[in-house]
Each structure stands twice: as C-alpha cells, then as structure tokens.
XYZ file of C-alpha atoms in Angstrom:
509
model
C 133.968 55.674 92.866
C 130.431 55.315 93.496
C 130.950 54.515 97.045
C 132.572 57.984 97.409
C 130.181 59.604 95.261
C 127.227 58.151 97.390
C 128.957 59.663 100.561
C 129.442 63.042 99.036
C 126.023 63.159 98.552
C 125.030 62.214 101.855
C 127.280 64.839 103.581
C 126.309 67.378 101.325
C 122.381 66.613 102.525
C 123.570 66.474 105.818
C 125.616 70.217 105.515
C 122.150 71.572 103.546
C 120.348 70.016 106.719
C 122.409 71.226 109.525
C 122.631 74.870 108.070
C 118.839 75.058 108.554
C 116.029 73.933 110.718
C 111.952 74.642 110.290
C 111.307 75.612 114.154
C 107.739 76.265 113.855
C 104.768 76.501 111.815
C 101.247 77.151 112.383
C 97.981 77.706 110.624
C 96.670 81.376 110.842
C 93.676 81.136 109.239
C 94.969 83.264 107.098
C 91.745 85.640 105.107
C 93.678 87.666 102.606
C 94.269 86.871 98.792
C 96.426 89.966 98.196
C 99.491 90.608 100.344
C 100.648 93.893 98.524
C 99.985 96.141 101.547
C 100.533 93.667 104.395
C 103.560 93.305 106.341
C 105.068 90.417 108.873
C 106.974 92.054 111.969
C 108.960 90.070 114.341
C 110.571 92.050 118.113
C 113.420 89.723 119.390
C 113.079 90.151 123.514
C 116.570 89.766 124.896
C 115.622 89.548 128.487
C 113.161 86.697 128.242
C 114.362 84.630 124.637
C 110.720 85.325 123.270
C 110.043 86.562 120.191
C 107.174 88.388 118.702
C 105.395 87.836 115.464
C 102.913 90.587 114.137
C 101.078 89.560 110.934
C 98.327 91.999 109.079
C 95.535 90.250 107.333
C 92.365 91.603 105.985
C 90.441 93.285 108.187
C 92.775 92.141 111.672
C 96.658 92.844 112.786
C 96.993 89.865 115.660
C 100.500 89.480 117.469
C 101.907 86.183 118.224
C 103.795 85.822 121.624
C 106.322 82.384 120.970
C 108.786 81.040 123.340
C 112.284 80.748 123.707
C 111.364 76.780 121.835
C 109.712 78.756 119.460
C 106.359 76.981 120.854
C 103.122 79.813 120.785
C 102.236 81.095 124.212
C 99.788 83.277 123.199
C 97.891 85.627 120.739
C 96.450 88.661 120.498
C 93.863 90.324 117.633
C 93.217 93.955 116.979
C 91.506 95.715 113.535
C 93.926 96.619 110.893
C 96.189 99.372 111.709
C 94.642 103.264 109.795
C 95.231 103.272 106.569
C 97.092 106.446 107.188
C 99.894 104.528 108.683
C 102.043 102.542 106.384
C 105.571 103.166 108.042
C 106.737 101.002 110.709
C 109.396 103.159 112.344
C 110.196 100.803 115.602
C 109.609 99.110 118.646
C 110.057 99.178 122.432
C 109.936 96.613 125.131
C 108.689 97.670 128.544
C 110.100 96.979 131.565
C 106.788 94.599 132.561
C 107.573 93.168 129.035
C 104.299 94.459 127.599
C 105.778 96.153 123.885
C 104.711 98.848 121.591
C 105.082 98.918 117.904
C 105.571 102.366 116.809
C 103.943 103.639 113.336
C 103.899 106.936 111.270
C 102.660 108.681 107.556
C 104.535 108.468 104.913
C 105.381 111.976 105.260
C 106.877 111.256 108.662
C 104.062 114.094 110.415
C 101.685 111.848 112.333
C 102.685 109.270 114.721
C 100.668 105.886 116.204
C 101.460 102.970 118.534
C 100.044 99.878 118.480
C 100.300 98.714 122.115
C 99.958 95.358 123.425
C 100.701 92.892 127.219
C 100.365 89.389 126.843
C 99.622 89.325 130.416
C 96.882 91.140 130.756
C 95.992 90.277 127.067
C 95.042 93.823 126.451
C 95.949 95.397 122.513
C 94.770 98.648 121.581
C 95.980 101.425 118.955
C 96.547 104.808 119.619
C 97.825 108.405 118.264
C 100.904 109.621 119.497
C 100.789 113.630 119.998
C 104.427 115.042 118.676
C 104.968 118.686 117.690
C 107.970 119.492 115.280
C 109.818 122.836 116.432
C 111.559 124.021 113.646
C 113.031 120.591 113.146
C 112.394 117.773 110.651
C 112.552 114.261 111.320
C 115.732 112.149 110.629
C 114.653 108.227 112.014
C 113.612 106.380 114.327
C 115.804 104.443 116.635
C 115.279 101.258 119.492
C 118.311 100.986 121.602
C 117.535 98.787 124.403
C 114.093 98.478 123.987
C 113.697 102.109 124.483
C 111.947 103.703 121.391
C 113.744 107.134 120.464
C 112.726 109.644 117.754
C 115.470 111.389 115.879
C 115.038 114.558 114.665
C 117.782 117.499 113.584
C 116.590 121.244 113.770
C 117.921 123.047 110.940
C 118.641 126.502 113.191
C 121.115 125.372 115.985
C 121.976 121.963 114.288
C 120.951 120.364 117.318
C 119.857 116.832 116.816
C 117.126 115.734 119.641
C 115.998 112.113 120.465
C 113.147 111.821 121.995
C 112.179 108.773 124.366
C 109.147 107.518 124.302
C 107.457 106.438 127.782
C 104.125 105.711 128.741
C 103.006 107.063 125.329
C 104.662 110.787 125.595
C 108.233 112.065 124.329
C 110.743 112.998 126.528
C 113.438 115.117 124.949
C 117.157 114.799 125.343
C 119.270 117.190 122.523
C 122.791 116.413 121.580
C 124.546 119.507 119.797
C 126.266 118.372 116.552
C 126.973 121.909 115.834
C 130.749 121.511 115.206
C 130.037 118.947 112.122
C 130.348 120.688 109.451
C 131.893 120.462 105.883
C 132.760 121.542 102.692
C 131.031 121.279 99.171
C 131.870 122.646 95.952
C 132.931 125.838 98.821
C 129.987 125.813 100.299
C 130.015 125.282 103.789
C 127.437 122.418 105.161
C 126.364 122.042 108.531
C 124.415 118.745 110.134
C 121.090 119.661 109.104
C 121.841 119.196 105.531
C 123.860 116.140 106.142
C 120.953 114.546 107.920
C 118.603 115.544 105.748
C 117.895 114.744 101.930
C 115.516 116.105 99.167
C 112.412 113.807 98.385
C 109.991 115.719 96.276
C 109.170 118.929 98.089
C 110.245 117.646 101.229
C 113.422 116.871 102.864
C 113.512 113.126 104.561
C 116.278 111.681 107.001
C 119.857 110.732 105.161
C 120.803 108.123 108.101
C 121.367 103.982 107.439
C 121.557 101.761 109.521
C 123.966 99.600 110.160
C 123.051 95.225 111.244
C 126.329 94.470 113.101
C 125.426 90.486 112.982
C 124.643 90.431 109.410
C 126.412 90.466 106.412
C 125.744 93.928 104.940
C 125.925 94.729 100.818
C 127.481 97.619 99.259
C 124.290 99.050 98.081
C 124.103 100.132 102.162
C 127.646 100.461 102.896
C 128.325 102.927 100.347
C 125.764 105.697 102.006
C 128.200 108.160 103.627
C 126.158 109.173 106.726
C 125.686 105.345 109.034
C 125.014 105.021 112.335
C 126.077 101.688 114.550
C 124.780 100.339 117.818
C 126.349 98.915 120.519
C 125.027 98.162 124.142
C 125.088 101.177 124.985
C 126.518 103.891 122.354
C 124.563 105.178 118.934
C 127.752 105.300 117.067
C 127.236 107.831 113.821
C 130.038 107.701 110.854
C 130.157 110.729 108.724
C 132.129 110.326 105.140
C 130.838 113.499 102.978
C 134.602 114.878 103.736
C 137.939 113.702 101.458
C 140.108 114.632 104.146
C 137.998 112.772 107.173
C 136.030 110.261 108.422
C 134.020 112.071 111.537
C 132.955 109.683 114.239
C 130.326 110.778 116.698
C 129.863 108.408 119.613
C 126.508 109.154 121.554
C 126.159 107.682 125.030
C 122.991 106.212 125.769
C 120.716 106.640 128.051
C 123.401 110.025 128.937
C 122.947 111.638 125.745
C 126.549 113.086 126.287
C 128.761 112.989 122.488
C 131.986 112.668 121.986
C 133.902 113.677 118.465
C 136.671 112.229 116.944
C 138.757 112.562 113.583
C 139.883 110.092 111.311
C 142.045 111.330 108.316
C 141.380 109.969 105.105
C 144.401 109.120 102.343
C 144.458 112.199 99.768
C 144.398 111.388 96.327
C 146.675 114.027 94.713
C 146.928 113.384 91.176
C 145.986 116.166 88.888
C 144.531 116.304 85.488
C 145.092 119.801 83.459
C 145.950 121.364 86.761
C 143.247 120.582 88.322
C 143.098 117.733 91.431
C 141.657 114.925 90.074
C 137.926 113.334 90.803
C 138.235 110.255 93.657
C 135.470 108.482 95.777
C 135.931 107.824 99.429
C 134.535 105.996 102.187
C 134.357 104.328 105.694
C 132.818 101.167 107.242
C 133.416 100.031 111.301
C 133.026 97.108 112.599
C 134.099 95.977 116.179
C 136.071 98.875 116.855
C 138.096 98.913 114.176
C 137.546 101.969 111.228
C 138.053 100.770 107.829
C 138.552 103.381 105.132
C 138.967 103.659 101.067
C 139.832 105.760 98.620
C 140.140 105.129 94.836
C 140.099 106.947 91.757
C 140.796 105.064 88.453
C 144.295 104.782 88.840
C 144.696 103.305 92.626
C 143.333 102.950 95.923
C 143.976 103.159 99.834
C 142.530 100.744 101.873
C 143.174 101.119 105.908
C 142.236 99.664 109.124
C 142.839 101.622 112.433
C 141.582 100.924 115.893
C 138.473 103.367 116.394
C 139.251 104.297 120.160
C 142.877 105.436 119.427
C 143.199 105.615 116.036
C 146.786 103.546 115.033
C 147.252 102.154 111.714
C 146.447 98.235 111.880
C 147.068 97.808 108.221
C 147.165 99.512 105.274
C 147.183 98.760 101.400
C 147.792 100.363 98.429
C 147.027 99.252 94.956
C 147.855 100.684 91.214
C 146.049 100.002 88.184
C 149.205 97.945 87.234
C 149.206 95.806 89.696
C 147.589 92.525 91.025
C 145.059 92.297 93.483
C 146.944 89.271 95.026
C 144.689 90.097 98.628
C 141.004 88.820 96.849
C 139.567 85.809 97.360
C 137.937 84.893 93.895
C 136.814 86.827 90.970
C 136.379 90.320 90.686
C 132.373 90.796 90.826
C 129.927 92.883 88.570
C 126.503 91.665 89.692
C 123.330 93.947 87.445
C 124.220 96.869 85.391
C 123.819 100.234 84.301
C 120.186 99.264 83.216
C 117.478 97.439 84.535
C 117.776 95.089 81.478
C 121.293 94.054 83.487
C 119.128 92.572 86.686
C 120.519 89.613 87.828
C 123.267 89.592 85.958
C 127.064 88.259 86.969
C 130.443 88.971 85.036
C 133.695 88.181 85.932
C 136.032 91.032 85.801
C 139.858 90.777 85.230
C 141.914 93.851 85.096
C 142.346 95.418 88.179
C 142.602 98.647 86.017
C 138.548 98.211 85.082
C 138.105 97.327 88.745
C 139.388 101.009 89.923
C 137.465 102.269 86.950
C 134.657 101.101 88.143
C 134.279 101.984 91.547
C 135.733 105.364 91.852
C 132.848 105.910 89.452
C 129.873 104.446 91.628
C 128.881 104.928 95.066
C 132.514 103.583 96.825
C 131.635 101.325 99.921
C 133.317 98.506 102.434
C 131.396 96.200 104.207
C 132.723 93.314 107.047
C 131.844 90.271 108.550
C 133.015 87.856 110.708
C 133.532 84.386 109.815
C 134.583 82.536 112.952
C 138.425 82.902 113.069
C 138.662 85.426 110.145
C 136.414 88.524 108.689
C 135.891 88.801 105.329
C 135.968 92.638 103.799
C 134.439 93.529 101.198
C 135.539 96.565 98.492
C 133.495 98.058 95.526
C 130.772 100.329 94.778
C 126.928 100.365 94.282
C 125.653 100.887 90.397
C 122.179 103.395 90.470
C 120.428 101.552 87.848
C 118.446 104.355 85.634
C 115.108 103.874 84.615
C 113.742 105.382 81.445
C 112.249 108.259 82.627
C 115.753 109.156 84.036
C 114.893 108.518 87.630
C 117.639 106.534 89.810
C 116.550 103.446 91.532
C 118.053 101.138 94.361
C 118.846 97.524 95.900
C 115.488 97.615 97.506
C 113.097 98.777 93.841
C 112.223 102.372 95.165
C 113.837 105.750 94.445
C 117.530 105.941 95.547
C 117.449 107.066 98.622
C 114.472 105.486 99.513
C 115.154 103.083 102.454
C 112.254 100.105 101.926
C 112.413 96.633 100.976
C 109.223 95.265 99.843
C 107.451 97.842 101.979
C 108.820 96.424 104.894
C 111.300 99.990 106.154
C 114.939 99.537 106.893
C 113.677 101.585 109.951
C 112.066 99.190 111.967
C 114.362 96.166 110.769
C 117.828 96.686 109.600
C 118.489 92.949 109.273
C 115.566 92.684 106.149
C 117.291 95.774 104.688
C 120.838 94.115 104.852
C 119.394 91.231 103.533
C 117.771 92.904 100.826
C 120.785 94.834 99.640
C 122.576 91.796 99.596
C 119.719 89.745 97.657
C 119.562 92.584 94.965
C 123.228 94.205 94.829
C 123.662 96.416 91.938
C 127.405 96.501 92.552
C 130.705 96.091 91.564
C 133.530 94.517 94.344
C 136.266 92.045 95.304
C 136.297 90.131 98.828
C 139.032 89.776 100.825
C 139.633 87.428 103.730
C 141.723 88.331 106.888
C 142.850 86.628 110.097
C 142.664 88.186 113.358
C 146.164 89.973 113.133
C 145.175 91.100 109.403
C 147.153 88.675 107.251
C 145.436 87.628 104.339
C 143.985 84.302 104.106
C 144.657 82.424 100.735
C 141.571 80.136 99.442
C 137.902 81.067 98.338
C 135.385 83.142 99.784
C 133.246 81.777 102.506
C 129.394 81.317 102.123
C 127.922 83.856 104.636
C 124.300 83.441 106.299
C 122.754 85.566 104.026
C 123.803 82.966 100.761
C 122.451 79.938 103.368
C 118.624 82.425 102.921
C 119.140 83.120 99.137
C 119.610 79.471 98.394
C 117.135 78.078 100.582
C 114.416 80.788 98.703
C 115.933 79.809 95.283
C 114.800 75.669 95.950
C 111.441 76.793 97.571
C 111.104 78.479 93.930
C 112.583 75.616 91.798
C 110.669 72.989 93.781
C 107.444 75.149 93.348
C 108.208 75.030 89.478
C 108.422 71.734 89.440
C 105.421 70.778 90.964
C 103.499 72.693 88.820
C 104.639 70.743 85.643
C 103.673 67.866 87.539
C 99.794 68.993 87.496
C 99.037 68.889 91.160
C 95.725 69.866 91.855
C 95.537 73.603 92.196
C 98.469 74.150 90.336
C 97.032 77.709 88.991
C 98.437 78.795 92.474
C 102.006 79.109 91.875
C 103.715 78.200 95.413
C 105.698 81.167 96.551
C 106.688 82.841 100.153
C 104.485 85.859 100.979
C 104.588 88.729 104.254
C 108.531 87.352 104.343
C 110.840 88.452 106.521
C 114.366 88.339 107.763
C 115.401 88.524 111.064
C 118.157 88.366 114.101
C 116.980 86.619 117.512
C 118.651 84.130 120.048
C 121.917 84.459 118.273
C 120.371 82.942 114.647
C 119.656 84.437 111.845
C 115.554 83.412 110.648
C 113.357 83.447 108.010
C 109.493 83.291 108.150
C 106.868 83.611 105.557
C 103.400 82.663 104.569
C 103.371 79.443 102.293
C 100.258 81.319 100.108
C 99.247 77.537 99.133
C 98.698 75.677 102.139
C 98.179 79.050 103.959
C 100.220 78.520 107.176
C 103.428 80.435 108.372
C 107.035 79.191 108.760
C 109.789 80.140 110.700
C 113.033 78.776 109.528
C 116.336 79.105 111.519
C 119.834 79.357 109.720
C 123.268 79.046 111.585
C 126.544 79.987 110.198
C-alpha cells in the first residue's frame, strides 16, 4: 500500500509538472511600489514566433522583444504613456515587423499609438487624428495584425472599420441596415444594438469571443459576440426569440453576408399571455449552438453554421433527468456580493430551469482533444447596495475590464477572468465528435491548470509568512498579471512584487 501510495504521489508531481513550465524570468529593475494603474501587455507575432512584453513602471513604459525560446532579444524604454490614456484598445504588426500599440480616453474620443521597431530601436508616442461623423464608437478590432476601428453611425446604420496604416484611418463601411428587431413593439435597428447606455453616453455593446480558450458564461451570455477566423469577423446577434442573425464580414473585402438561424419558440402561456423565456447562441468551429429555457424546459441545438442542418437537438422538462451532464449541477456566487466565492450543488433539474431562464442564459464550448465540452446556464448580476449591477470582471455590468486590463486589447485575460470570477449558474456536458454524449466527469480545462497554479503561489506565500522570513510584512503575491495565447500555449506572466522580477509561465492542455 505504501508502495502504491508513494507512486501516486510521484505521478501526480509529475502531471502538476508537465502541465506547466517557468520559460523565462528576468529582473526589470522594477521602480514602482503601487501597481494600481499599471498594466503588463503581451502581442503574440505569428509570422516570426516572437512575442512582445510591454510593462509600465513609474515614470517609463519599456517593451520587451523575446524569442520564439522565450530568450530576450531586445528592449526598448519610452516615458509613461499620458495620463489621458488609460484604454488599451489594440495592436498591429507591420509588415517590417515593427508594431504599434493602440490607446484611447476613457470616453473613447481621443486616440494615441505607442509605436515601436526593434530594428531600428526607435519608440516614440503619438496622437492619432480621428473625426467621428455622426457615429459613435463600438471597439476596436486586430485581425491579422491590421488594427481596425469599429464604429456604427446611428443615421444609415452603417457600421465602418477603419484601418489604420502608417498612422492614418482608412475607411471601409459595411451596411448592416437590414438588422433590425423587435422590442416590447418597438422596432430596433443596429445602432442601438451596438450601442449601450453608460452614464450620459452610449459605449459599444460588442464581446469578444477567445476561440482557444475556455470562455465563462458571464461572456457567453452577452447577446451581441463577434468571432474571428483567418480571415472573417464573424458577428452573432441573439436580441431576437425567433432568430439567431449571423453576419459574416470578409476581411480585408469588407463584403457581408447575412444569414438566419431560427430559434425554438417557447409557447406556453400564463393567463393568456405567452409566457417569459431566455434565449441564446454560442459558435464554435462552424457549428451554431442555441438555447432556450423558461422554468419549465429547454431546447438545446447544434446546426452546421454554413448550411444550417440540425446536428443534434435536446429537449428537457422540469420532470425529467439531465442524464447528458457530466457532474453536479453548479451555482458558483450569488445574488449578493456576500455569496463571492461561493459553490452549491444543485439537484432538481426543476431549480436548474428556474434558475437560468431567470439570469442572463448563455452556452459556451471547448475542445478537449477528441471531445468538446458545452457548457449551459446563466450569469447572476450580483447587486450592490446602492442598487447598481456589477460583473465577472468588479466594474459596472456592462463594463468590459478585468483588473484594468480591457477585454479590448486581450480577449484571452477577459475569458480568463470570467471564468476566474463566474457569478453563474450551469451544467457541463461532454460530446464526441458525432455528438454522442460521453459518460464520466468533466475534464480540467487550461484555464483550472492557471487558477490552481495562482491558488499555491497564494497558499505557499501564506505559509512562508508564518514561518517569519525576513521581510515577511511583504505579503508575496503576483502583480501587472496577465493571461495570454501565443505559439499554441496558453501563458501566464506576472511580477513576483517580493523578489521584483517577472515570470512567464507556460500551461499545456
């Protein structure tokens, strides 16, 4: 017995071991105590395997140019970006492989670009001159290292994306005119889809969508998404019962194409009227999956997104057994933010329904090698006492920032994020290829690998401190962090705030 139990233990170290590897660390000399404003970046380059590490410090921004061995080639230093300029809102990588990292207000008006070459070593910051025309701004987008801004114009519903090259904006306008919708008989048209209220202004209604990461239902359950592929901006639009639109945006062509995808109706009525149900779409390598629930049952389908047949579909009554889950049915947090961190088992599948035809109704999916786990439930807004809603991410719902870091410049840290700090309510669900349901428990994704790597930093940090090491009034915790894609791995880098140096650790599924 204690033969096998020693050889448990050394597999297990050797699974912990294999699932992640430090691949670089190095000592920045690092001036800053506080890190509340400050931000780590990182820009993946696909064409050469570099990556690129920007890290702000107290009076300096410098970018770090590391190989594809994660070794440091270079580095460049510049002053700290205006203080006007907190919003990181993308990135572009020039042909000659010089980059730009593109910056605006908070109100979105004012746009900067903090431009750097690693061969010339030249890095200098600049305003960008942009001029709204009766049009607001919606996000900012890098699709193949070009950097577009999105913006909708409220009059003709036109939504424009504008390249930027050699530090002006060319326009190219895609009409989304024939989107348009119903609410409470109101017709709506793009502009107000696109668009949300935030105080006396309207802000851009868009997430984004990390196809290699595992993404939460916290981001899922938005109802206006937009994918990327090579070389489509895919946009999902669920603020319809009856449909799922799907616009598909050909890049660098700017022609659009627009397809329907009917939804399952929900007729049941309650004293004549047709009762209250949530709805809601997710895609994922070409393949559209749907929901809709109210708290008696729910449709879930899968349909191929080019042609639209039914790959699978199920239904499922408050009666019956979920007998397609893998594990428990999942509350994580609460109604409150006295409910934070919380985890309850649920067993009815009549509560389940209850429960998310009454939040914000979402699907997520993710491949795990020969099967892809999908994910059903809803996102909990957690009210605060003044009566204000808040998110996964600690700011206003709606609000798309994690730690200050925007889901705009890296959707990877904002999937992570969500995941990190769900506020939601779901089952998961494994599949094989041809959709049959796979018996046995859920599989540990990448994004558990991070979360449980952060959770030992923590516990070993507590422990050293009630072992008295000298300077043990500095607790030992992971600042400017950041979560990232690159080379086909999933990373995460921080600044150790003790011995002052930054890591870079890789995780593999």
């Amino acid at each position: 017995m204690t033969r096998i139990f020693s050889f448990l233990l050394i597999l297990s170290f050797i699974t912990s071991a294999l699932a992640q590897k430090q691949v670089a660390n190095f000592d920045l000399n690092y001036k800053a105590k506080s890190y509340g404003s400050k931000e780590s970046l990182s820009i993946s380059n696909p064409n050469t395997g570099e990556l690129v590490i920007l890290i702000e410090d107290k009076n300096k921004t410098s970018v770090y140019l590391l190989d594809s061995e994660m070794n440091i080639k270079s580095t460049l230093t510049t002053d700290r970006l205006e203080s006007t300029f907190r919003s990181f809102i993308g990135y572009q990588i020039n042909d000659d492989n010089s980059y730009g990292i593109i910056f605006s207000d908070s109100y979105k008006k004012k746009f900067g670009i903090l431009s750097f070459n690693f061969n010339n070593n030249k890095i200098f910051q600049k305003n960008l001159i942009f001029k709204f025309n009766k049009e607001k701004y919606v996000e900012g987008i890098t699709q193949n290292g070009v950097f577009y801004l999105m913006t909708v114009n409220k009059k003709t519903d036109d939504v424009n994306f504008y390249a930027l090259n050699n530090n002006t904006f060319k326009k190219h306008t895609v009409s989304f005119a024939d989107i348009t919708y119903e609410l409470n008989g109101l017709k709506k048209k793009v502009s107000s889809i696109l668009l949300i209220a935030s105080g006396l202004s309207r802000v851009g209604n868009l997430t984004k969508i990390d196809a290699n990461s595992p993404n939460a239902i916290d981001n899922t359950s938005k109802k206006n998404k937009l994918y990327q592929t090579e070389n489509e901006l895919i946009f999902t639009f669920d603020s319809e019962k009856e449909y799922t639109r799907l616009v598909r945006v050909k890049v660098p062509e700017f022609t659009a194409t627009t397809s329907l995808f009917e939804k399952k109706k929900l007729f049941s009525k309650v004293n004549s009227y047709e009762s209250f149900y949530n709805h809601n779409s997710f895609l994922h390598k070409n393949t559209l999956y749907q929901i809709s629930v109210d708290n008696s049952k729910m449709f879930f389908s899968a349909k191929n997104a080019t042609d639209k047949s039914l790959i699978k579909e199920i239904t499922l009554k408050k009666e019956d057994s979920i007998t397609f889950k893998n594990g428990p049915i999942i509350q994580e947090g609460g109604a409150s933010i006295f409910a934070e961190g919380r985890v309850r088992e649920l067993e009815k599948t009549s509560k389940f329904l209850r429960k998310i035809s009454r939040g914000n109704t979402g699907i997520s999916a993710y491949d795990y090698h020969d099967s892809t786990q999908i994910t059903l439930g809803s996102y909990i807004e957690i009210k605060r006492g003044n009566g204000a809603a808040f998110g996964a991410f600690g700011g206003p719902l709606g609000s798309l920032t994690y730690t200050g870091l925007t889901a705009t410049f890296n959707p990877t840290y904002a999937a992570y994020g969500g995941y990190t700090s769900s506020k939601s309510t779901y089952i998961d669900c494994l599949f094989d290829k041809d959709f049959n349901h796979v018996k046995g428990d859920k599989k540990k994704n990448i994004f558990d690998k991070i979360k449980s790597f952060e959770k030992k930093f923590k516990n070993q940090g507590y422990s050293k401190l009630n072992q008295n090491e000298s300077n043990s009034s500095v607790f030992p915790s992971m600042k400017l962090k950041n979560v990232f894609f690159h080379n086909g791995s999933h990373y995460l880098s921080y600044l150790h705030n003790k011995d002052r140096k930054y890591y870079i650790i890789e995780f593999k599924k």
